Short mmCIF file of C-alpha atoms in Angstrom, two decimals:
data_model
loop_
_atom_site.label_atom_id
_atom_site.label_comp_id
_atom_site.label_asym_id
_atom_site.label_seq_id
_atom_site.Cartn_x
_atom_site.Cartn_y
_atom_site.Cartn_z
CA MET A 1 -14.47 24.44 -45.83
CA THR A 2 -12.76 24.21 -49.19
CA GLU A 3 -13.00 25.89 -52.23
CA LEU A 4 -14.64 22.86 -53.64
CA ALA A 5 -16.89 22.06 -51.10
CA GLY A 6 -19.07 25.45 -52.11
CA PRO A 7 -21.17 24.35 -55.33
CA LYS A 8 -21.88 21.38 -53.67
CA GLN A 9 -23.10 22.24 -50.34
CA ASP A 10 -25.25 25.07 -51.84
CA ARG A 11 -26.17 22.27 -54.76
CA SER A 12 -27.62 20.01 -51.55
CA ARG A 13 -29.12 22.95 -49.56
CA ALA A 14 -31.05 24.24 -52.30
CA THR A 15 -32.63 20.16 -52.52
CA ARG A 16 -33.05 20.35 -49.53
CA ARG A 17 -35.07 23.60 -49.65
CA ARG A 18 -36.84 22.44 -52.74
CA LEU A 19 -37.39 18.85 -51.08
CA LEU A 20 -38.71 20.95 -47.46
CA GLU A 21 -41.03 23.24 -49.81
CA THR A 22 -42.06 20.02 -51.71
CA THR A 23 -44.16 18.53 -48.97
CA ILE A 24 -45.94 20.63 -47.85
CA ARG A 25 -46.90 21.47 -51.11
CA CYS A 26 -47.33 17.80 -50.68
CA LEU A 27 -49.61 18.28 -47.70
CA ALA A 28 -51.49 21.61 -48.67
CA THR A 29 -52.82 20.66 -51.76
CA HIS A 30 -53.18 16.41 -51.41
CA GLY A 31 -53.15 15.61 -47.36
CA TRP A 32 -51.60 13.12 -45.14
CA GLU A 33 -52.08 10.47 -45.95
CA VAL A 34 -51.30 10.38 -49.35
CA SER A 35 -48.23 12.39 -48.04
CA THR A 36 -45.79 9.88 -48.07
CA VAL A 37 -42.45 9.64 -48.29
CA GLY A 38 -42.60 7.91 -51.85
CA PHE A 39 -44.68 10.55 -52.94
CA ILE A 40 -43.45 14.43 -51.95
CA ALA A 41 -39.78 12.47 -53.85
CA GLY A 42 -41.68 12.11 -56.50
CA GLU A 43 -42.62 15.40 -56.43
CA ALA A 44 -39.22 16.53 -55.66
CA GLY A 45 -37.76 14.85 -58.55
CA ILE A 46 -35.76 13.32 -55.54
CA SER A 47 -34.56 9.73 -55.43
CA ARG A 48 -36.36 8.55 -52.31
CA GLY A 49 -33.63 7.14 -50.92
CA ALA A 50 -31.89 10.81 -51.19
CA VAL A 51 -34.54 11.74 -49.05
CA GLN A 52 -34.54 8.46 -46.54
CA HIS A 53 -30.62 9.37 -46.55
CA HIS A 54 -31.30 12.95 -44.80
CA PHE A 55 -34.99 12.41 -42.40
CA ARG A 56 -35.40 9.00 -41.66
CA THR A 57 -39.35 9.18 -41.51
CA ARG A 58 -41.84 10.62 -43.02
CA GLU A 59 -41.93 12.01 -39.21
CA ALA A 60 -38.47 13.67 -39.27
CA LEU A 61 -39.03 15.04 -42.32
CA ILE A 62 -42.36 16.44 -41.76
CA LEU A 63 -41.34 18.14 -38.57
CA ALA A 64 -37.68 20.12 -40.82
CA ALA A 65 -40.36 21.04 -43.92
CA LEU A 66 -43.15 23.36 -41.09
CA GLU A 67 -40.13 24.61 -39.12
CA HIS A 68 -38.41 25.56 -42.06
CA MET A 69 -42.30 27.06 -43.19
CA PHE A 70 -42.83 28.58 -39.86
CA GLU A 71 -39.53 30.11 -40.30
CA GLU A 72 -39.97 31.93 -43.87
CA ARG A 73 -43.49 32.92 -42.92
CA ALA A 74 -41.51 34.80 -40.01
CA ALA A 75 -39.03 36.11 -41.78
CA LEU A 76 -42.28 37.41 -44.04
CA LEU A 77 -44.06 39.21 -40.65
CA ASP A 78 -40.48 40.47 -39.94
CA ALA A 79 -40.62 42.14 -44.03
CA LEU A 80 -43.94 43.92 -43.62
CA PRO A 81 -43.55 47.69 -43.63
CA GLU A 82 -44.48 49.32 -41.01
CA PRO A 83 -48.02 50.98 -41.25
CA ALA A 84 -48.15 54.37 -42.51
CA GLN A 85 -50.76 55.16 -41.57
CA ASP A 86 -51.78 56.04 -37.11
CA GLY A 87 -54.05 54.97 -34.52
CA PRO A 88 -56.79 52.76 -36.39
CA GLU A 89 -56.44 52.98 -39.68
CA ARG A 90 -53.17 51.08 -38.80
CA VAL A 91 -54.30 48.57 -36.06
CA HIS A 92 -56.45 47.49 -39.02
CA ALA A 93 -53.56 47.12 -41.58
CA VAL A 94 -51.86 45.64 -38.70
CA VAL A 95 -54.65 43.03 -38.20
CA ARG A 96 -55.03 42.72 -42.23
CA GLY A 97 -51.79 41.71 -43.01
CA LEU A 98 -51.11 39.21 -40.32
CA VAL A 99 -54.85 37.60 -40.96
CA GLU A 100 -53.58 37.53 -44.18
CA ALA A 101 -50.15 36.37 -44.03
CA ILE A 102 -50.99 33.30 -41.15
CA ILE A 103 -53.99 32.03 -44.13
CA GLY A 104 -51.44 32.55 -47.06
CA GLY A 105 -49.82 30.07 -48.92
CA ASP A 106 -49.77 26.11 -48.06
CA LEU A 107 -48.16 26.80 -44.57
CA PHE A 108 -51.90 26.78 -42.69
CA ARG A 109 -52.69 24.35 -44.85
CA ALA A 110 -50.45 22.09 -44.46
CA ALA A 111 -50.69 22.79 -40.70
CA LEU A 112 -53.59 21.92 -40.31
CA GLN A 113 -53.32 18.79 -41.42
CA VAL A 114 -50.01 17.72 -40.09
CA TRP A 115 -52.40 18.94 -35.88
CA THR A 116 -54.74 17.01 -37.11
CA VAL A 117 -52.73 14.04 -37.32
CA ALA A 118 -51.23 15.37 -34.61
CA ALA A 119 -54.98 14.94 -32.21
CA ALA A 120 -55.16 11.42 -32.54
CA ASP A 121 -51.50 10.43 -32.27
CA PRO A 122 -50.05 11.44 -29.07
CA ALA A 123 -46.06 10.85 -30.14
CA LEU A 124 -46.43 13.85 -33.35
CA ARG A 125 -48.03 15.23 -30.51
CA LEU A 126 -45.40 15.87 -28.04
CA ALA A 127 -42.88 16.31 -31.66
CA VAL A 128 -45.09 19.42 -33.15
CA LEU A 129 -45.60 20.70 -30.06
CA PRO A 130 -42.56 22.86 -29.30
CA LEU A 131 -42.02 23.75 -32.52
CA GLU A 132 -46.06 25.54 -32.65
CA ARG A 133 -45.19 27.41 -29.48
CA ARG A 134 -41.75 28.46 -30.49
CA PHE A 135 -43.84 29.49 -33.26
CA ALA A 136 -46.64 31.29 -32.12
CA ARG A 137 -44.82 32.35 -28.90
CA GLY A 138 -43.04 34.52 -32.20
CA VAL A 139 -46.10 35.41 -34.27
CA HIS A 140 -47.43 36.64 -31.31
CA ARG A 141 -43.72 39.32 -31.29
CA ARG A 142 -44.22 40.56 -34.58
CA ALA A 143 -47.73 41.64 -33.10
CA VAL A 144 -47.25 43.74 -30.46
CA ARG A 145 -44.49 45.48 -32.70
CA LEU A 146 -46.22 46.28 -35.50
CA LEU A 147 -48.69 47.04 -32.89
CA GLY A 148 -46.56 49.53 -31.44
CA ALA A 149 -48.51 48.03 -28.22
CA ASP A 150 -47.96 47.39 -24.76
CA ASP A 151 -47.36 44.14 -23.90
CA SER A 152 -46.30 44.16 -19.91
CA ASP A 153 -50.73 45.00 -19.80
CA PRO A 154 -52.37 41.77 -19.45
CA SER A 155 -55.17 42.73 -20.93
CA VAL A 156 -53.26 44.11 -23.74
CA ARG A 157 -51.59 40.86 -23.97
CA ALA A 158 -54.89 39.26 -23.29
CA LEU A 159 -56.25 40.22 -26.48
CA ILE A 160 -53.40 40.24 -29.07
CA GLN A 161 -53.70 36.40 -28.16
CA ALA A 162 -57.09 36.89 -29.18
CA THR A 163 -56.75 38.60 -32.28
CA LEU A 164 -55.31 35.78 -32.98
CA ASP A 165 -57.04 33.01 -32.29
CA MET A 166 -59.62 34.67 -34.56
CA ALA A 167 -56.63 35.18 -37.42
CA ARG A 168 -56.63 30.84 -37.35
CA GLY A 169 -60.30 30.80 -36.30
CA LEU A 170 -60.59 32.45 -40.01
CA ALA A 171 -57.42 30.73 -41.71
CA LEU A 172 -59.95 26.86 -40.60
CA ALA A 173 -63.22 28.32 -42.17
CA ASP A 174 -60.99 29.16 -45.13
CA VAL A 175 -59.40 25.65 -45.66
CA LEU A 176 -63.33 25.00 -47.35
CA THR A 177 -64.25 27.73 -48.51
CA ASP A 178 -63.18 31.47 -50.14
CA ASP A 179 -64.06 33.39 -46.72
CA SER A 180 -62.71 36.72 -48.89
CA ARG A 181 -65.42 38.94 -48.19
CA ARG A 182 -67.10 37.57 -44.26
CA ARG A 183 -63.72 37.78 -43.52
CA ALA A 184 -62.72 40.90 -44.55
CA ARG A 185 -65.98 42.86 -42.61
CA VAL A 186 -64.87 40.30 -39.43
CA VAL A 187 -61.59 42.26 -39.59
CA ARG A 188 -62.68 45.11 -39.41
CA ALA A 189 -64.76 44.69 -37.38
CA TRP A 190 -63.07 43.08 -34.74
CA SER A 191 -59.83 45.94 -35.64
CA GLY A 192 -62.52 48.54 -34.22
CA GLN A 193 -62.75 47.29 -31.30
CA LEU A 194 -59.09 45.79 -30.99
CA ALA A 195 -57.81 50.14 -31.59
CA ALA A 196 -60.50 51.75 -28.61
CA ALA A 197 -59.06 48.83 -26.65
CA LEU A 198 -55.45 49.61 -26.89
CA SER A 199 -55.27 53.42 -27.38
CA ALA A 200 -57.24 52.98 -23.75
CA ALA A 201 -55.00 51.54 -22.18
CA MET B 1 -97.58 3.03 -37.20
CA THR B 2 -98.77 -0.55 -35.73
CA GLU B 3 -98.76 -0.67 -31.74
CA LEU B 4 -96.10 -3.62 -32.10
CA ALA B 5 -93.38 -1.36 -34.64
CA GLY B 6 -93.05 1.23 -31.74
CA PRO B 7 -90.44 -1.38 -30.21
CA LYS B 8 -89.06 -2.16 -32.95
CA GLN B 9 -88.55 1.20 -34.41
CA ASP B 10 -87.11 2.58 -30.55
CA ARG B 11 -84.44 -0.31 -30.86
CA SER B 12 -84.08 1.06 -34.07
CA ARG B 13 -83.88 4.28 -33.29
CA ALA B 14 -81.12 3.85 -30.15
CA THR B 15 -79.05 1.95 -32.52
CA ARG B 16 -78.44 4.55 -35.09
CA ARG B 17 -78.06 6.60 -32.81
CA ARG B 18 -75.38 4.05 -30.72
CA LEU B 19 -73.67 4.01 -34.53
CA LEU B 20 -73.79 8.10 -34.82
CA GLU B 21 -71.88 8.89 -31.75
CA THR B 22 -69.65 6.06 -31.98
CA THR B 23 -68.70 7.51 -34.95
CA ILE B 24 -67.77 11.04 -33.55
CA ARG B 25 -65.72 9.75 -31.25
CA CYS B 26 -63.31 7.17 -33.33
CA LEU B 27 -63.22 10.44 -35.36
CA ALA B 28 -62.79 12.21 -32.09
CA THR B 29 -60.08 9.48 -31.02
CA HIS B 30 -57.96 7.77 -33.11
CA GLY B 31 -58.14 10.52 -36.25
CA TRP B 32 -59.97 9.73 -39.69
CA GLU B 33 -57.43 7.29 -41.25
CA VAL B 34 -58.22 4.45 -38.10
CA SER B 35 -62.11 4.97 -38.18
CA THR B 36 -63.37 3.05 -41.42
CA VAL B 37 -66.61 1.75 -41.26
CA GLY B 38 -65.12 -1.49 -39.88
CA PHE B 39 -64.22 -0.33 -36.92
CA ILE B 40 -66.51 2.11 -36.01
CA ALA B 41 -68.82 -0.74 -36.89
CA GLY B 42 -66.78 -3.07 -34.25
CA GLU B 43 -66.74 -0.27 -31.83
CA ALA B 44 -70.47 0.19 -32.15
CA GLY B 45 -70.65 -3.75 -31.33
CA ILE B 46 -72.50 -3.76 -34.80
CA SER B 47 -72.14 -6.40 -38.00
CA ARG B 48 -70.40 -4.51 -40.75
CA GLY B 49 -72.95 -5.86 -43.10
CA ALA B 50 -75.92 -4.20 -40.50
CA VAL B 51 -73.85 -0.95 -40.97
CA GLN B 52 -74.02 -0.90 -44.49
CA HIS B 53 -77.67 -1.96 -44.20
CA HIS B 54 -78.40 1.94 -43.06
CA PHE B 55 -75.14 2.71 -44.49
CA ARG B 56 -73.28 2.98 -47.78
CA THR B 57 -70.04 4.53 -47.97
CA ARG B 58 -67.63 6.39 -45.13
CA GLU B 59 -68.48 9.10 -45.61
CA ALA B 60 -72.35 8.26 -45.92
CA LEU B 61 -72.04 6.84 -42.02
CA ILE B 62 -69.86 10.47 -41.37
CA LEU B 63 -71.92 12.84 -42.91
CA ALA B 64 -74.30 11.71 -41.34
CA ALA B 65 -72.89 11.31 -37.55
CA LEU B 66 -71.52 14.72 -38.09
CA GLU B 67 -75.09 16.17 -38.65
CA HIS B 68 -76.27 14.18 -36.17
CA MET B 69 -74.26 15.31 -33.44
CA PHE B 70 -74.67 19.24 -34.52
CA GLU B 71 -78.30 19.47 -34.19
CA GLU B 72 -77.55 17.61 -30.41
CA ARG B 73 -75.48 20.94 -30.07
CA ALA B 74 -77.79 23.44 -30.96
CA ALA B 75 -80.25 21.98 -28.48
CA LEU B 76 -77.31 22.01 -26.53
CA LEU B 77 -77.00 25.27 -26.49
CA ASP B 78 -80.80 25.80 -26.77
CA ALA B 79 -80.53 24.96 -23.22
CA LEU B 80 -78.23 27.51 -21.96
CA PRO B 81 -79.43 29.25 -18.82
CA GLU B 82 -80.71 32.77 -19.71
CA PRO B 83 -78.09 33.93 -18.26
CA ALA B 84 -79.31 35.63 -15.76
CA GLN B 85 -76.55 38.93 -14.92
CA ASP B 86 -76.23 42.10 -17.31
CA GLY B 87 -74.28 43.67 -19.67
CA PRO B 88 -70.34 43.04 -19.38
CA GLU B 89 -71.33 39.79 -16.64
CA ARG B 90 -74.01 39.51 -19.61
CA VAL B 91 -71.60 38.77 -21.92
CA HIS B 92 -68.73 36.95 -20.32
CA ALA B 93 -70.94 34.34 -19.48
CA VAL B 94 -71.99 34.25 -23.37
CA VAL B 95 -69.05 33.70 -24.83
CA ARG B 96 -67.54 31.94 -22.36
CA GLY B 97 -70.95 28.76 -22.29
CA LEU B 98 -71.12 29.16 -26.99
CA VAL B 99 -66.86 28.98 -26.21
CA GLU B 100 -66.73 25.92 -23.74
CA ALA B 101 -69.62 24.53 -26.17
CA ILE B 102 -67.79 24.64 -29.26
CA ILE B 103 -64.47 23.07 -27.90
CA GLY B 104 -66.87 20.32 -24.92
CA GLY B 105 -67.41 16.73 -26.01
CA ASP B 106 -65.78 14.98 -28.99
CA LEU B 107 -67.28 17.03 -31.90
CA PHE B 108 -65.20 20.43 -32.50
CA ARG B 109 -62.42 16.50 -32.53
CA ALA B 110 -64.40 14.73 -34.80
CA ALA B 111 -65.27 17.84 -37.29
CA LEU B 112 -61.68 19.11 -37.65
CA GLN B 113 -60.78 15.17 -38.67
CA VAL B 114 -63.35 15.65 -41.41
CA TRP B 115 -62.77 20.06 -43.12
CA THR B 116 -59.52 18.29 -42.87
CA VAL B 117 -59.18 15.10 -44.86
CA ALA B 118 -62.49 17.31 -47.11
CA ALA B 119 -59.17 20.43 -47.76
CA ALA B 120 -57.43 17.70 -50.20
CA ASP B 121 -60.98 15.93 -51.47
CA PRO B 122 -63.60 18.05 -53.41
CA ALA B 123 -66.36 15.96 -54.12
CA LEU B 124 -65.32 15.61 -49.71
CA ARG B 125 -66.76 19.29 -49.18
CA LEU B 126 -69.01 19.61 -51.62
CA ALA B 127 -70.93 17.68 -48.93
CA VAL B 128 -69.63 18.73 -46.16
CA LEU B 129 -70.01 22.91 -47.23
CA PRO B 130 -74.37 23.13 -46.71
CA LEU B 131 -74.02 20.46 -43.49
CA GLU B 132 -70.93 23.79 -42.01
CA ARG B 133 -72.93 25.73 -43.18
CA ARG B 134 -75.81 26.15 -41.66
CA PHE B 135 -74.14 25.26 -38.71
CA ALA B 136 -72.16 27.60 -38.08
CA ARG B 137 -76.27 30.17 -39.61
CA GLY B 138 -77.93 27.81 -36.62
CA VAL B 139 -74.74 28.75 -33.99
CA HIS B 140 -74.74 32.62 -34.63
CA ARG B 141 -78.26 32.51 -34.46
CA ARG B 142 -78.32 31.75 -31.04
CA ALA B 143 -75.76 33.33 -29.40
CA VAL B 144 -77.91 36.33 -31.17
CA ARG B 145 -80.17 35.88 -28.82
CA LEU B 146 -78.62 35.27 -25.86
CA LEU B 147 -76.25 37.85 -26.19
CA GLY B 148 -79.71 39.66 -26.81
CA ALA B 149 -77.97 42.26 -29.14
CA ASP B 150 -79.46 43.46 -32.61
CA ASP B 151 -78.26 41.57 -35.08
CA SER B 152 -79.56 44.21 -38.69
CA ASP B 153 -77.17 46.41 -37.82
CA PRO B 154 -73.91 45.68 -39.82
CA SER B 155 -70.90 46.03 -37.71
CA VAL B 156 -73.04 43.84 -35.40
CA ARG B 157 -73.42 41.19 -36.38
CA ALA B 158 -69.66 41.31 -37.98
CA LEU B 159 -68.37 41.09 -34.09
CA ILE B 160 -71.24 38.01 -33.63
CA GLN B 161 -69.45 36.05 -36.89
CA ALA B 162 -65.49 37.02 -34.76
CA THR B 163 -65.99 36.22 -31.57
CA LEU B 164 -67.17 32.42 -33.23
CA ASP B 165 -63.94 32.71 -35.44
CA MET B 166 -62.11 34.21 -32.34
CA ALA B 167 -64.17 30.84 -30.12
CA ARG B 168 -63.12 28.23 -33.29
CA GLY B 169 -59.11 29.40 -33.39
CA LEU B 170 -59.81 28.72 -29.64
CA ALA B 171 -60.64 25.47 -30.44
CA LEU B 172 -57.83 24.40 -32.59
CA ALA B 173 -55.96 25.72 -29.83
CA ASP B 174 -57.27 23.83 -27.61
CA VAL B 175 -56.67 19.90 -29.40
CA LEU B 176 -52.71 19.80 -29.65
CA THR B 177 -53.04 21.22 -25.70
CA ASP B 178 -55.27 21.47 -23.06
CA ASP B 179 -55.47 25.15 -23.13
CA SER B 180 -57.57 26.06 -20.83
CA ARG B 181 -56.46 28.52 -18.35
CA ARG B 182 -54.28 31.34 -21.40
CA ARG B 183 -57.85 30.54 -22.95
CA ALA B 184 -60.42 32.46 -20.13
CA ARG B 185 -57.83 35.24 -19.89
CA VAL B 186 -58.23 35.16 -24.24
CA VAL B 187 -62.30 35.49 -23.69
CA ARG B 188 -62.68 37.65 -20.98
CA ALA B 189 -60.79 40.28 -22.89
CA TRP B 190 -62.33 39.49 -25.71
CA SER B 191 -65.51 39.94 -24.22
CA GLY B 192 -65.35 43.16 -21.79
CA GLN B 193 -64.51 44.69 -25.97
CA LEU B 194 -67.82 42.34 -26.75
CA ALA B 195 -69.91 44.12 -24.01
CA ALA B 196 -68.13 47.72 -25.04
CA ALA B 197 -69.41 47.76 -28.46
CA LEU B 198 -72.69 45.81 -27.70
CA SER B 199 -74.31 48.41 -25.11
CA ALA B 200 -72.60 51.50 -27.44
CA ALA B 201 -74.58 50.43 -30.75
#
């Protein structure tokens, strides 16, 4: 890289980032059908041709956007502070943090649009699955670390998976309506059981 | 009703039922975009005009189909046998039965198509919400009965809700891939916790 290439590359990286973030926002706000390459390009203030230079199909653009958001979300989970408390309060803080990280922002809503279309589209499903698995494994690993749990115990492992399945169910419930009050009660009750199981294990 | 009206009404009811079931199957298999009134009518072997005589819009047809399937699913839950076992094995059998009833068949996949479009369509969201709430309350009531739980205890209530949120999360995971082996482990682990909580309450 020459010295002159620096700023140009920065600009290109910033454009790419804006495009990927706009893609996620369009999917979450307007849904799959509306989020064509042309629409997303318009929203991002980038020419359609420039978008197609980087991503030849809508699927390629959307998968790159999901991957980008997954990485951002993983970084957000890595930045969550070590919980100050111990015991049940620590478990509650961690579960609440994980649930809100999964639900917050546009990622879940955008991913839901992609999963739903992929459910009836085998080619898209094949492309989404490895991405989704990598993300799920990353979230699980981070949950284990934050909980200070022993993941080699199969029942602990299954309970942490159950916690993340519950989090996804809560995220789905929040798509149609603001479910935050009910969710707070559910997360507290669940965390109490998880804390008891982890301290017994 | 005259005696002669009987068979005609039966035929009309059977046609309506076939139309609603075809609607759910089309949504689950082909997704929202493909499932237009014309496509569904063709799959059901009913003329488009006849469909539009009963349902003026695609939304009206789809909402009626969801409602029909919700009622069928509720009847299926009512028909689940009282678990023969007691204690933790009973809880495990009930949770497994609920999870599989939520995941099985086309209902969840069809509902997911509708929720996802509703997420980016406020008018559809308003129409879906009361239906969805009624169904969720019905499933909750049946879960309480099958578990023989005391729903007036707020923490029991929240744990049963958490169980149904987990079931929805598991259903979502099963949309992209056959998740049945992992799900069996998750359901067993959580059922153990739920059983302990219910017997302590």
